[in-house]
Tab-separated table of C-alpha atoms and ligand atoms in Angstrom:
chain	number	residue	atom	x	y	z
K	1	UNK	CA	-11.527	12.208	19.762
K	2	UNK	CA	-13.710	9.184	19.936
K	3	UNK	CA	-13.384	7.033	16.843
K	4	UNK	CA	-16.662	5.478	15.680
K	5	UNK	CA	-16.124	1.716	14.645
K	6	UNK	CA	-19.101	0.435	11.919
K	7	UNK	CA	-19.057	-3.190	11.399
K	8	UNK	CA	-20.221	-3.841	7.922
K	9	UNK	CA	-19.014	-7.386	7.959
K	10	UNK	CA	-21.551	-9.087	10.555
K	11	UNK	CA	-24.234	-5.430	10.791
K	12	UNK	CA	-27.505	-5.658	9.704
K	13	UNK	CA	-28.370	-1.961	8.799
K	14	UNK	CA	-25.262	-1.411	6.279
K	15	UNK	CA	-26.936	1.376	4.176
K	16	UNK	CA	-27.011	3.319	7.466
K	17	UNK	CA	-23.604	2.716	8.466
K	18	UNK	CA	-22.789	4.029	5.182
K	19	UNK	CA	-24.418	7.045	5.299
K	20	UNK	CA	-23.515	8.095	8.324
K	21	UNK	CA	-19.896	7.524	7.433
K	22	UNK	CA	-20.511	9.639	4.336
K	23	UNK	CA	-22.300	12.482	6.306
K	24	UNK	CA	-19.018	12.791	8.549
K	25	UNK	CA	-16.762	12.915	5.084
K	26	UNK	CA	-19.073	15.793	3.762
K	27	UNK	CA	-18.813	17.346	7.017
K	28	UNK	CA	-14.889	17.540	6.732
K	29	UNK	CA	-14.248	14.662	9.178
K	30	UNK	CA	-11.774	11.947	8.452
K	31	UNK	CA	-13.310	8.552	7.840
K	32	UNK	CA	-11.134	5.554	7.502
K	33	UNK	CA	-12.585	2.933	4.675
K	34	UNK	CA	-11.910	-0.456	3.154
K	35	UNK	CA	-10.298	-0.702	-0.200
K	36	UNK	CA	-9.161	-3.684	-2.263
K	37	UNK	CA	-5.985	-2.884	-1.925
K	38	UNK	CA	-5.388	-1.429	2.190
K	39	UNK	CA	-7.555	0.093	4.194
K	40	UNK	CA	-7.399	4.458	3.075
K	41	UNK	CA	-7.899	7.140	5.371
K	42	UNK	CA	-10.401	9.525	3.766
K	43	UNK	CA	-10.850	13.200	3.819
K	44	UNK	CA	-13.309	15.801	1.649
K	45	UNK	CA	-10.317	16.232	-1.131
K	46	UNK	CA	-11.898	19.205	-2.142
K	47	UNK	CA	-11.581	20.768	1.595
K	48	UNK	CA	-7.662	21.924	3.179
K	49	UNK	CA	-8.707	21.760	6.187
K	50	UNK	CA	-9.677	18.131	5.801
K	51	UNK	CA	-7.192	16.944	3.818
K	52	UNK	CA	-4.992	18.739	6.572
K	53	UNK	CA	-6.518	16.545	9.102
K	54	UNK	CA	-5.200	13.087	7.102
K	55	UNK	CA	-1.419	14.230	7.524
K	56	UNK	CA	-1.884	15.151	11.298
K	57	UNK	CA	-3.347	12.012	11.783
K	58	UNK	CA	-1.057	9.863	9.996
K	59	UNK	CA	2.227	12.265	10.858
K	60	UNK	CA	2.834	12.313	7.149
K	61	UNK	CA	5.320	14.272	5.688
K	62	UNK	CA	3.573	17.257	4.018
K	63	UNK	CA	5.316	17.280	0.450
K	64	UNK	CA	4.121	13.469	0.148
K	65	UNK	CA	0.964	13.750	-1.811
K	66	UNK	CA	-2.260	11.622	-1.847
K	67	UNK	CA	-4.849	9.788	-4.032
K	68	UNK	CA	-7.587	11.195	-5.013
K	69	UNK	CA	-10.697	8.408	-4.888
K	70	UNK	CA	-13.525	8.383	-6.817
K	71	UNK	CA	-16.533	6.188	-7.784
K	72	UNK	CA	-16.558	6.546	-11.958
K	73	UNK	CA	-14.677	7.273	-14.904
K	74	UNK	CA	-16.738	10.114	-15.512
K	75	UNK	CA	-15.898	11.680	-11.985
K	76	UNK	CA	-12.011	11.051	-12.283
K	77	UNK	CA	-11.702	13.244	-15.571
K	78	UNK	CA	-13.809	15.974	-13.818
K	79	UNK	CA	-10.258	16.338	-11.780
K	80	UNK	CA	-7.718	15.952	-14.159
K	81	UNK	CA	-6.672	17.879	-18.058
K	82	UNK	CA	-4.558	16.900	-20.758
K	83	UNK	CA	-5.632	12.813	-20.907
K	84	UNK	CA	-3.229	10.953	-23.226
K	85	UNK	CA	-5.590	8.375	-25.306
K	86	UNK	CA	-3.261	5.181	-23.632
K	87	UNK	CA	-5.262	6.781	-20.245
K	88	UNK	CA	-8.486	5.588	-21.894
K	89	UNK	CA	-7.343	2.410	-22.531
K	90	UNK	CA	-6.012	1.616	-19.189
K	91	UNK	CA	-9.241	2.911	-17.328
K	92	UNK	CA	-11.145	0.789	-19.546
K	93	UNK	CA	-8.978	-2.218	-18.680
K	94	UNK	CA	-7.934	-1.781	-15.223
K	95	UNK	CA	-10.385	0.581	-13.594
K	96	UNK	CA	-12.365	0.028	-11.342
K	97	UNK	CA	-9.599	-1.866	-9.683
K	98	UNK	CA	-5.868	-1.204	-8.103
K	99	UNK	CA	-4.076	1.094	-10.319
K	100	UNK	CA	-3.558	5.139	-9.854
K	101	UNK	CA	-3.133	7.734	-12.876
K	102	UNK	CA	-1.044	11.032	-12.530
K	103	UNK	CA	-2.356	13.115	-14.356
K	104	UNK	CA	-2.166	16.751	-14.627
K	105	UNK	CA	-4.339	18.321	-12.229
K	106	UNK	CA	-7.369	20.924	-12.986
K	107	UNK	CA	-7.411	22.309	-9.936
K	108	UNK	CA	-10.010	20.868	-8.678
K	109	UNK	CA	-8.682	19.006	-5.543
K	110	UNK	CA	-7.069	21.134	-2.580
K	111	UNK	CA	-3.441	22.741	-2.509
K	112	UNK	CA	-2.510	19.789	-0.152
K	113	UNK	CA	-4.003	16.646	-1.905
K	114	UNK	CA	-1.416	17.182	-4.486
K	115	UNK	CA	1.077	18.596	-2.402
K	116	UNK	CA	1.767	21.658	-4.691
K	117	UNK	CA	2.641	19.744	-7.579
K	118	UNK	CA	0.900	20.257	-10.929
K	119	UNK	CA	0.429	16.635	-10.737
K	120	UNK	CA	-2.435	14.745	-9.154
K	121	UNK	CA	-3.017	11.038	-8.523
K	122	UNK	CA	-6.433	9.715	-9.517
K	123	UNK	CA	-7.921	6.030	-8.546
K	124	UNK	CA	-11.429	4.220	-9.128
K	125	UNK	CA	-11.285	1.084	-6.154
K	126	UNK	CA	-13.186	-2.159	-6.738
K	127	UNK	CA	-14.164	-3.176	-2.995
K	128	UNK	CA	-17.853	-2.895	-3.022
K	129	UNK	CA	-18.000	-0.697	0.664
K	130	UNK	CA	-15.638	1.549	-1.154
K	131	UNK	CA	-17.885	2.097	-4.292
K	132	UNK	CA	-20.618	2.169	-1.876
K	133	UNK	CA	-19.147	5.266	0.236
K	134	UNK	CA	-17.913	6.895	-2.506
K	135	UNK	CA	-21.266	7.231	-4.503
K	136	UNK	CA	-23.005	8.285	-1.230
K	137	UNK	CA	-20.646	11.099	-0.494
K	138	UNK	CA	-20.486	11.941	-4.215
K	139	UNK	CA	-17.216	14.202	-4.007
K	140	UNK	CA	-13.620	13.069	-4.406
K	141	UNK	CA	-12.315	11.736	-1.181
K	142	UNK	CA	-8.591	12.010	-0.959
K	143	UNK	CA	-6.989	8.647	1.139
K	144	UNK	CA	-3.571	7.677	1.984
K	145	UNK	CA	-2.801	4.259	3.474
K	146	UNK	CA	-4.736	4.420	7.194
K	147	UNK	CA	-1.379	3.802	9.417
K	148	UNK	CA	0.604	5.912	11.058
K	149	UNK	CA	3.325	7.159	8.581
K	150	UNK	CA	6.609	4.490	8.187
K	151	UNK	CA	4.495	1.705	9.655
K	152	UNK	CA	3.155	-1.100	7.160
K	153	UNK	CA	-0.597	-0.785	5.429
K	154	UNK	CA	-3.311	-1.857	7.024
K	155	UNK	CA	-4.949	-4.774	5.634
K	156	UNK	CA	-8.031	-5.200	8.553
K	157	UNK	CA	-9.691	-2.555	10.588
K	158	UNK	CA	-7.932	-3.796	13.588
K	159	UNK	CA	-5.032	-2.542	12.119
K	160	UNK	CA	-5.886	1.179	11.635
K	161	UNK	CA	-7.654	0.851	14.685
K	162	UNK	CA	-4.170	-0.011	16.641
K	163	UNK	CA	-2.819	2.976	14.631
K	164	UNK	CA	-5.097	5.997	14.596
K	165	UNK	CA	-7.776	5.079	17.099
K	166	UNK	CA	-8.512	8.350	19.066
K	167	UNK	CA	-6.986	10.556	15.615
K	168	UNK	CA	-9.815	9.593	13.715
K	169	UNK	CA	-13.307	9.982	13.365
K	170	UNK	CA	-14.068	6.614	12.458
K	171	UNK	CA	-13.582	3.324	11.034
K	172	UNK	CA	-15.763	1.588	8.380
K	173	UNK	CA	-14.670	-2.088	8.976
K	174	UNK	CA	-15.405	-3.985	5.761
K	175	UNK	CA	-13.092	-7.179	6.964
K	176	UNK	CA	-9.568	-7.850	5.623
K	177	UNK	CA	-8.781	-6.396	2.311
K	178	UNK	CA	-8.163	-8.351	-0.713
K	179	UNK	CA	-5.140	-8.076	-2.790
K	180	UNK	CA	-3.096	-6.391	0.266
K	181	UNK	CA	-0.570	-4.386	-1.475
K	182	UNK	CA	-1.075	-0.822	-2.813
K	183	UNK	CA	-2.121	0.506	-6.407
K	184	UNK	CA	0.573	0.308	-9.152
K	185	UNK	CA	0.956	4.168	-9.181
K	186	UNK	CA	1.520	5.503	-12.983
K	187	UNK	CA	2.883	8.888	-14.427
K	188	UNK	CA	0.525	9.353	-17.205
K	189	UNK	CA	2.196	12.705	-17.668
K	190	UNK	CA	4.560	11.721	-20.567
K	191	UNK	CA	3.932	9.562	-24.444
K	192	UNK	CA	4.593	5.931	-22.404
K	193	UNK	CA	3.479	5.710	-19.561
K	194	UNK	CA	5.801	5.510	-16.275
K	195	UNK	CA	5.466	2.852	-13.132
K	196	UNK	CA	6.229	5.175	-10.173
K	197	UNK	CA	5.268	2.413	-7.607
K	198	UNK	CA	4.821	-1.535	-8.364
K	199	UNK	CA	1.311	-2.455	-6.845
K	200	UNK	CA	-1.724	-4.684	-7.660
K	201	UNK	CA	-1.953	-4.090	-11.703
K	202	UNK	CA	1.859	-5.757	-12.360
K	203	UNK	CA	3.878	-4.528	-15.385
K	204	UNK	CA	3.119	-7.616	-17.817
K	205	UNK	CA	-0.801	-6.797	-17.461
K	206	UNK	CA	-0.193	-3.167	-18.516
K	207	UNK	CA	1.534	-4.245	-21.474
K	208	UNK	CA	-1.040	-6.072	-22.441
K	209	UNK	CA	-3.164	-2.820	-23.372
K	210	UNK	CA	-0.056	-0.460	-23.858
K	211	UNK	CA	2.622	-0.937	-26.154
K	212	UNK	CA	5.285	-0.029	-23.469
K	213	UNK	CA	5.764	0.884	-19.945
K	214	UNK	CA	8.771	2.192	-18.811
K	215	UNK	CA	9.601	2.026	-14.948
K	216	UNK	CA	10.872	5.025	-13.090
K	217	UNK	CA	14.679	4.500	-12.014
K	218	UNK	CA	14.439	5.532	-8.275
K	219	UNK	CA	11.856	2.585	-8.282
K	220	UNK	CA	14.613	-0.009	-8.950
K	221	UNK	CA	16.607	1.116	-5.838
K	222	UNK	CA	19.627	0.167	-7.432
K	223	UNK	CA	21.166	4.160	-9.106
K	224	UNK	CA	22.104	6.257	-6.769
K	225	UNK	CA	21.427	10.559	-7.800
K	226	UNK	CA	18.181	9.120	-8.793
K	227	UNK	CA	15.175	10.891	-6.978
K	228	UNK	CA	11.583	9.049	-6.759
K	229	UNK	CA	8.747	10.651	-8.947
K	230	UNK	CA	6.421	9.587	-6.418
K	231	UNK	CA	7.786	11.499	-3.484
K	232	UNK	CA	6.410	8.963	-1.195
K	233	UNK	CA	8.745	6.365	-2.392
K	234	UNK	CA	11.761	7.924	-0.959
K	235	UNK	CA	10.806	7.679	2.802
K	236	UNK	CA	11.245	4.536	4.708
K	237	UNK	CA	8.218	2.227	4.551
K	238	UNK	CA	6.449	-0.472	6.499
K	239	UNK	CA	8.707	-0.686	9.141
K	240	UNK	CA	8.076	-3.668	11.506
K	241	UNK	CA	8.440	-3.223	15.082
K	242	UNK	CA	11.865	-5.154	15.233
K	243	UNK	CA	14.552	-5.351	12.165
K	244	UNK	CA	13.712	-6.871	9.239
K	245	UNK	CA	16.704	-8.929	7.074
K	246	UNK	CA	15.593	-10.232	3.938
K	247	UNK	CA	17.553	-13.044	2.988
K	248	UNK	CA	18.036	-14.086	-0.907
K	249	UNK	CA	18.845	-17.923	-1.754
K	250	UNK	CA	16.262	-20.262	-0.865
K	251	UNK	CA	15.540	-22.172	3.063
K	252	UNK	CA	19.034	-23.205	2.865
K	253	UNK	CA	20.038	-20.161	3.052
K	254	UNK	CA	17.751	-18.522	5.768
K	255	UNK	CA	18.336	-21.916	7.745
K	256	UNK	CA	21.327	-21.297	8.243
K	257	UNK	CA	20.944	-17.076	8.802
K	258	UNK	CA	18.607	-17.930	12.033
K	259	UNK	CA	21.084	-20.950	13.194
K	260	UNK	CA	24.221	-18.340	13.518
K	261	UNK	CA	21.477	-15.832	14.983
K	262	UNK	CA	20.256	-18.813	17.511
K	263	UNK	CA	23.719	-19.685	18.422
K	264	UNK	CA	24.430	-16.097	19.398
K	265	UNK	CA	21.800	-16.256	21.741
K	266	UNK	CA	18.814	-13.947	19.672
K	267	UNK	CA	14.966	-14.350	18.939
K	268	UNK	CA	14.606	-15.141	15.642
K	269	UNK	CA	11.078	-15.252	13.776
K	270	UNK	CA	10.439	-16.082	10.333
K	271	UNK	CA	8.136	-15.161	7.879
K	272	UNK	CA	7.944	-17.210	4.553
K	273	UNK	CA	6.115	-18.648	2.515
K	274	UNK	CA	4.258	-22.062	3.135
K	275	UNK	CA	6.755	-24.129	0.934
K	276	UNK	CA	9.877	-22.769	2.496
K	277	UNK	CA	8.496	-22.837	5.661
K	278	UNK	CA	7.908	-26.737	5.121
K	279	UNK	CA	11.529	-27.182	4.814
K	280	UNK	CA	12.419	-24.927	8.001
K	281	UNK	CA	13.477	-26.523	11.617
K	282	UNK	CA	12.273	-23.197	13.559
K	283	UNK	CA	10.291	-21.970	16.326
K	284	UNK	CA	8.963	-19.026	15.703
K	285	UNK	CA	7.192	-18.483	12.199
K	286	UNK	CA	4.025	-16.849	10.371
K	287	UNK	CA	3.167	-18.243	7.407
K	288	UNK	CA	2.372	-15.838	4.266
K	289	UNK	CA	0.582	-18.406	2.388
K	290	UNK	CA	1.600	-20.302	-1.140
K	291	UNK	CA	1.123	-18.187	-3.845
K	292	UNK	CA	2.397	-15.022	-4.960
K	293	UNK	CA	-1.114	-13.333	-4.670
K	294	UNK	CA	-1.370	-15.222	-1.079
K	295	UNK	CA	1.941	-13.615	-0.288
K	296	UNK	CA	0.820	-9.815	-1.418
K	297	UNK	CA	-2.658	-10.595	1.056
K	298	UNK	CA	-0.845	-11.665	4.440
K	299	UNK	CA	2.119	-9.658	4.392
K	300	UNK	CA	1.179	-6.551	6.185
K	301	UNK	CA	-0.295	-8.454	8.702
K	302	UNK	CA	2.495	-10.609	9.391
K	303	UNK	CA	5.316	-7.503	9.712
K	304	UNK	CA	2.531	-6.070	12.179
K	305	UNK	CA	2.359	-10.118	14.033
K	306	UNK	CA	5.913	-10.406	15.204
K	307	UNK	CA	6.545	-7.820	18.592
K	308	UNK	CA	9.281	-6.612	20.654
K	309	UNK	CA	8.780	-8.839	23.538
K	310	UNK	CA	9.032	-11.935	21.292
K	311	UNK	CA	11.353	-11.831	18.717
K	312	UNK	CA	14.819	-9.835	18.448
K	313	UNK	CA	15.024	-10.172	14.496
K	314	UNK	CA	12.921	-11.325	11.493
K	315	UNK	CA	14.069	-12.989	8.612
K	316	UNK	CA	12.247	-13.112	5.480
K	317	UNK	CA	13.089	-14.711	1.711
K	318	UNK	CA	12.776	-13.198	-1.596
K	319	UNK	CA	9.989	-13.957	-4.379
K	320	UNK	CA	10.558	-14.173	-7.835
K	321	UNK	CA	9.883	-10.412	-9.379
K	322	UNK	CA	7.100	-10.975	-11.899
K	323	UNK	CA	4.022	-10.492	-11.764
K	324	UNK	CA	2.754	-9.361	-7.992
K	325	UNK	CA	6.213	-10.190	-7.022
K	326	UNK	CA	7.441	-7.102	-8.164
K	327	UNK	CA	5.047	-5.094	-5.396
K	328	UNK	CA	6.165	-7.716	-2.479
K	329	UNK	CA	10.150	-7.166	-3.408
K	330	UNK	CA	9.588	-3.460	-3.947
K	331	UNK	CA	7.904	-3.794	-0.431
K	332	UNK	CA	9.891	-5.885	1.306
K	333	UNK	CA	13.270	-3.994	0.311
K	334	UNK	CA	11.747	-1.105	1.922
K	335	UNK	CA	10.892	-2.795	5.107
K	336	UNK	CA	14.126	-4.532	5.619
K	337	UNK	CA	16.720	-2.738	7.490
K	338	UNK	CA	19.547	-5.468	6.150
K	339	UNK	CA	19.627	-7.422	2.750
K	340	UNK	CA	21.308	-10.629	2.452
K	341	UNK	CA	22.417	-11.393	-1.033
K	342	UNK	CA	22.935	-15.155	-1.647
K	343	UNK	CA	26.699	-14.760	-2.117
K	344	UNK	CA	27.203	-13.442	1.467
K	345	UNK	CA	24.716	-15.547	3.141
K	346	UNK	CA	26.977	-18.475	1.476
K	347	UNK	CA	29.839	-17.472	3.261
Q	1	TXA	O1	-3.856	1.285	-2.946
Q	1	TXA	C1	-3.606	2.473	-2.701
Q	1	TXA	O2	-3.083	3.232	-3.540
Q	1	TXA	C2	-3.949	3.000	-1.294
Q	1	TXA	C3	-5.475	2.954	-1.146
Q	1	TXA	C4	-5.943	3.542	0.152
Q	1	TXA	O3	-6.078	3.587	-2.231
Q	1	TXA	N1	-3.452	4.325	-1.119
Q	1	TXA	C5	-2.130	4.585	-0.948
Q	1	TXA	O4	-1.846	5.919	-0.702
Q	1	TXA	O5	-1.272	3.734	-0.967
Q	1	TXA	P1	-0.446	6.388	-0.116
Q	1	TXA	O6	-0.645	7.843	0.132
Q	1	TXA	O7	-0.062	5.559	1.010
Q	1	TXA	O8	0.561	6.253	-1.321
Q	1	TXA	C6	0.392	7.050	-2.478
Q	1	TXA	C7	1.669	7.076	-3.301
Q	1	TXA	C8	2.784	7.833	-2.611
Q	1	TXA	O9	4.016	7.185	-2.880
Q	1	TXA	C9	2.720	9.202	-3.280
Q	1	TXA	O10	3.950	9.888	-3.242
Q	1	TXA	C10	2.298	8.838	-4.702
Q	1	TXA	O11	1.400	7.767	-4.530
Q	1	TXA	N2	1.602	9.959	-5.365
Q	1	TXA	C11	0.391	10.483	-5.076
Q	1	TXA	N3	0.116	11.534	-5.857
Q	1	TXA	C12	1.182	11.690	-6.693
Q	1	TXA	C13	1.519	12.617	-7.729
Q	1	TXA	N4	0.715	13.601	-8.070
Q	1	TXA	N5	2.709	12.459	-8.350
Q	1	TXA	C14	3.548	11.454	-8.016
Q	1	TXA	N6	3.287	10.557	-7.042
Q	1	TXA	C15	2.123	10.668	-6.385
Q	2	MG	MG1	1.064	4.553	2.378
């Protein structure tokens, strides 16, 4: 398949572009798209054979199910029943913007969008080329992340492109996304509402409108017997190309991780933060920015930066888990194939 590429960053005729990415979506084509969060790989979520199309593509698992996007409030109940009042309040705080609501479904979106569960997850995304597409198309479009399953999220257009180019039939390339980690996926099944995934909405802001928020157990990684509510959040996640160890403690401590890795003669690359960085003596490095929020942006991109041919292992520190921290931990324990707690990197 030839994937069609439409630059809306630098193009001049980006009403056209949009249409004619919203004609192939109607048309039962898969169209990837910019959100605020990573770039989603759309499909008709009212059409199985379309929606089918998403988990060739990506070679997702098919009892992981997907988001159901939409442009207004007023379209996301038309796919859901049985909406708790806290619902309204959280929509009215948080949407449009990075947070998903299971809800119980209608019906209304295919067998496959939802997996087979009774459950489906609904979303309203802020990025402007988003809104854009989805009021052109004007019927739910359900989207996954656009990488192939297990890698990380793409964050730019170069990145699905790497991915699915050739699986797809296009790309709308709306530049590098903003916040760079996922919605904050909720269960809005129950009386309190449940965090099945930490994302861009963090757990303080919610209870800010709600009273409480409880966070599903499988989410804190820590009980074993304990089995995800999201079924996506039990598969292994943004894998980088080589291992990942995330290393707790501080620069002392990853210091002296990569200069018992050096000394046996491996590749070591490091991504940190700008401040820990500063107090690094290392060759190889990528730079995730200062703050938190900085972090949660470059991330993706830099466990997609460091390759085979360069590096043997990356090490990465650990960021305090409020706020967007709790997404970038939640993340980055996923991605790391070893986990250095600051007792045993002491040693
Ligand atoms: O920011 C985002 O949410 C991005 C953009 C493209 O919107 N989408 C995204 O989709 O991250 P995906 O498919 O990569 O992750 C969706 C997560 C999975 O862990 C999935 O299992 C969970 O949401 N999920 C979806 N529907 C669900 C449901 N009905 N019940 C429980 N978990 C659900
Ligand atoms: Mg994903």
């Amino acid at each position: 398949m030839d994937t069609k590429r439409w630059n809306l960053v630098n193009g001049n005729n980006k009403e056209e572009m949009i249409k004619e990415a919203a004609k192939l979506l109607k048309a039962g084509s898969t169209v990837a798209f910019p959100t605020e969060t990573v770039y989603g790989l759309g499909a008709d979520a009212t059409n199985e054979k379309a929606v089918a199309n998403i988990f060739q593509a990506k070679g997702r698992p098919q009892d992981n199910p997907l988001i159901a996007h939409v442009a207004t409030k007023e379209q996301l109940l038309l796919l859901v029943k049985d909406v708790p009042d806290y619902v309204n309040r959280l929509i009215d705080n948080f949407s449009p913007g990075p947070i998903t609501y299971v809800l119980p479904s209608n019906g209304t979106c295919a067998d496959n969008v939802t997996a087979g569960l009774e459950t489906v997850g609904v979303r309203i995304p802020s990025h402007p080329v988003a809104i854009a597409l989805l009021k052109e198309c004007n019927i739910p479009i359900a989207a996954p992340s656009a990488n192939i399953s297990g890698k990380p999220s793409p964050t730019a257009a170069d990145h699905v492109w790497e991915d699915l180019y050739g699986k797809i039939a296009g790309v709308v390339d709306g530049g590098p996304t903003g916040v760079g980690v996922e919605s904050t996926v909720i269960d809005c099944t129950q009386d309190i509402p449940i965090i099945l995934r930490p994302g861009g909405i963090s757990k303080e802001e919610l209870e800010e409108v709600v009273d409480k928020v409880l966070v599903d157990p499988a989410m804190l990684n820590k009980e074993e017997g304990h089995v995800p509510k999201a079924p996506g959040m039990k598969y292994q996640h943004y894998a980088p190309e080589v291992p990942l160890w995330l290393i707790e403690g501080g620069s002392d401590r990853v210091q002296q991780v990569y200069d018992e890795l050096i000394a046996e003669g491996k590749r070591v690359g490091i991504l940190a933060s700008s401040v820990t960085l500063k107090s690094l003596h290392v060759d190889q490095k990528i730079s995730l920015g200062e703050t938190l929020e900085d972090v949660a942006a470059n991330l993706y991109d830099g466990l997609r930066k460091f390759r085979q041919e360069d590096v043997d292992i990356i090490l990465c520190d650990t960021y305090p888990e409020y706020g967007i921290g709790q997404a970038i931990m939640n993340r980055l324990r996923k991605a790391a194939s070893r986990y250095i707690s600051s007792e045993e990197a002491g040693k």
